[in-house]
């Protein structure tokens, strides 16, 4: 991704090699908290550089990829388009609330989690609507983007929604109320203003936007995107930078532990975390929020994981465990 703004907040880290269940990953601990962070929960470090639910798997319809098959993702595929008015089928900040009651005695009872499945499988049919330029506080970007896909045509939008559904089930069983930004019911979008507004209106205790990247072959691994400290227009991330970094670190550490995937080898300097100020979904959020790029759809090895339903279940569990760690302190 390009067009960065703002820089990361430094975080002292130490890398600890993790060997569990026959898988080797990097477990990153917050050196400023260490084992005293509560219960020795795994966390990851901030990058030193400035720097989604269709159960049908690979046969799901493809969205047109807006990123090149090699090199870094194009600006049009940012994991976020920008901000704009909502689509014709929803009011601003409406969202889709889980229609099943959460478990009454779960450890997350009383907590609200915003889950944002990246893109929309039908965005490519509404290019005029999603391409319109909108204000994200630090500049202007598209309302939304189409996302990427594997070479075989499995769309990022289908992946993100599948993982979102799995994540919702896990969180509901933990007692949380889950709100979606969309559930595949819309003709396109929502635009990122609305994605942010839904979490804000719900007073979410945590929010996560689910994506997969589209970079060069050989670029592998996941990374979590944290909000930079930005202020401009409707954007003011000062209240959420700290808690969002903690949320992202918890998710990254648990994602390694559960999936066995390593942090990205091309973004984040091996930490699994990246800080950005050019994403409207983060800039406009007033609640702790992160993005996760679960892997690189354009790399055959990562694509093999992303198209595997069993691995997607692990991905959802890793994200859920990170959210739970964050919310329980």
PDB file of N, CA and C in Angstrom, residues 19-24:
ATOM      1  N   UNK A  19       7.305 -22.517  19.417  1.00  0.00           N
ATOM      2  CA  UNK A  19       7.095 -23.798  18.753  1.00  0.00           C
ATOM      3  C   UNK A  19       5.907 -24.441  19.441  1.00  0.00           C
ATOM      4  N   UNK A  20       4.789 -24.551  18.730  1.00  0.00           N
ATOM      5  CA  UNK A  20       3.584 -25.102  19.335  1.00  0.00           C
ATOM      6  C   UNK A  20       2.826 -25.854  18.279  1.00  0.00           C
ATOM      7  N   UNK A  21       2.309 -27.001  18.657  1.00  0.00           N
ATOM      8  CA  UNK A  21       1.495 -27.836  17.786  1.00  0.00           C
ATOM      9  C   UNK A  21       2.206 -28.112  16.478  1.00  0.00           C
ATOM     10  N   UNK A  22       3.519 -28.239  16.541  1.00  0.00           N
ATOM     11  CA  UNK A  22       4.297 -28.555  15.356  1.00  0.00           C
ATOM     12  C   UNK A  22       4.523 -27.387  14.439  1.00  0.00           C
ATOM     13  N   UNK A  23       4.126 -26.183  14.845  1.00  0.00           N
ATOM     14  CA  UNK A  23       4.259 -25.001  14.006  1.00  0.00           C
ATOM     15  C   UNK A  23       5.224 -24.035  14.658  1.00  0.00           C
ATOM     16  N   UNK A  24       5.978 -23.324  13.808  1.00  0.00           N
ATOM     17  CA  UNK A  24       6.931 -22.359  14.329  1.00  0.00           C
ATOM     18  C   UNK A  24       6.488 -20.983  13.903  1.00  0.00           C
TER      19      UNK A  24
END
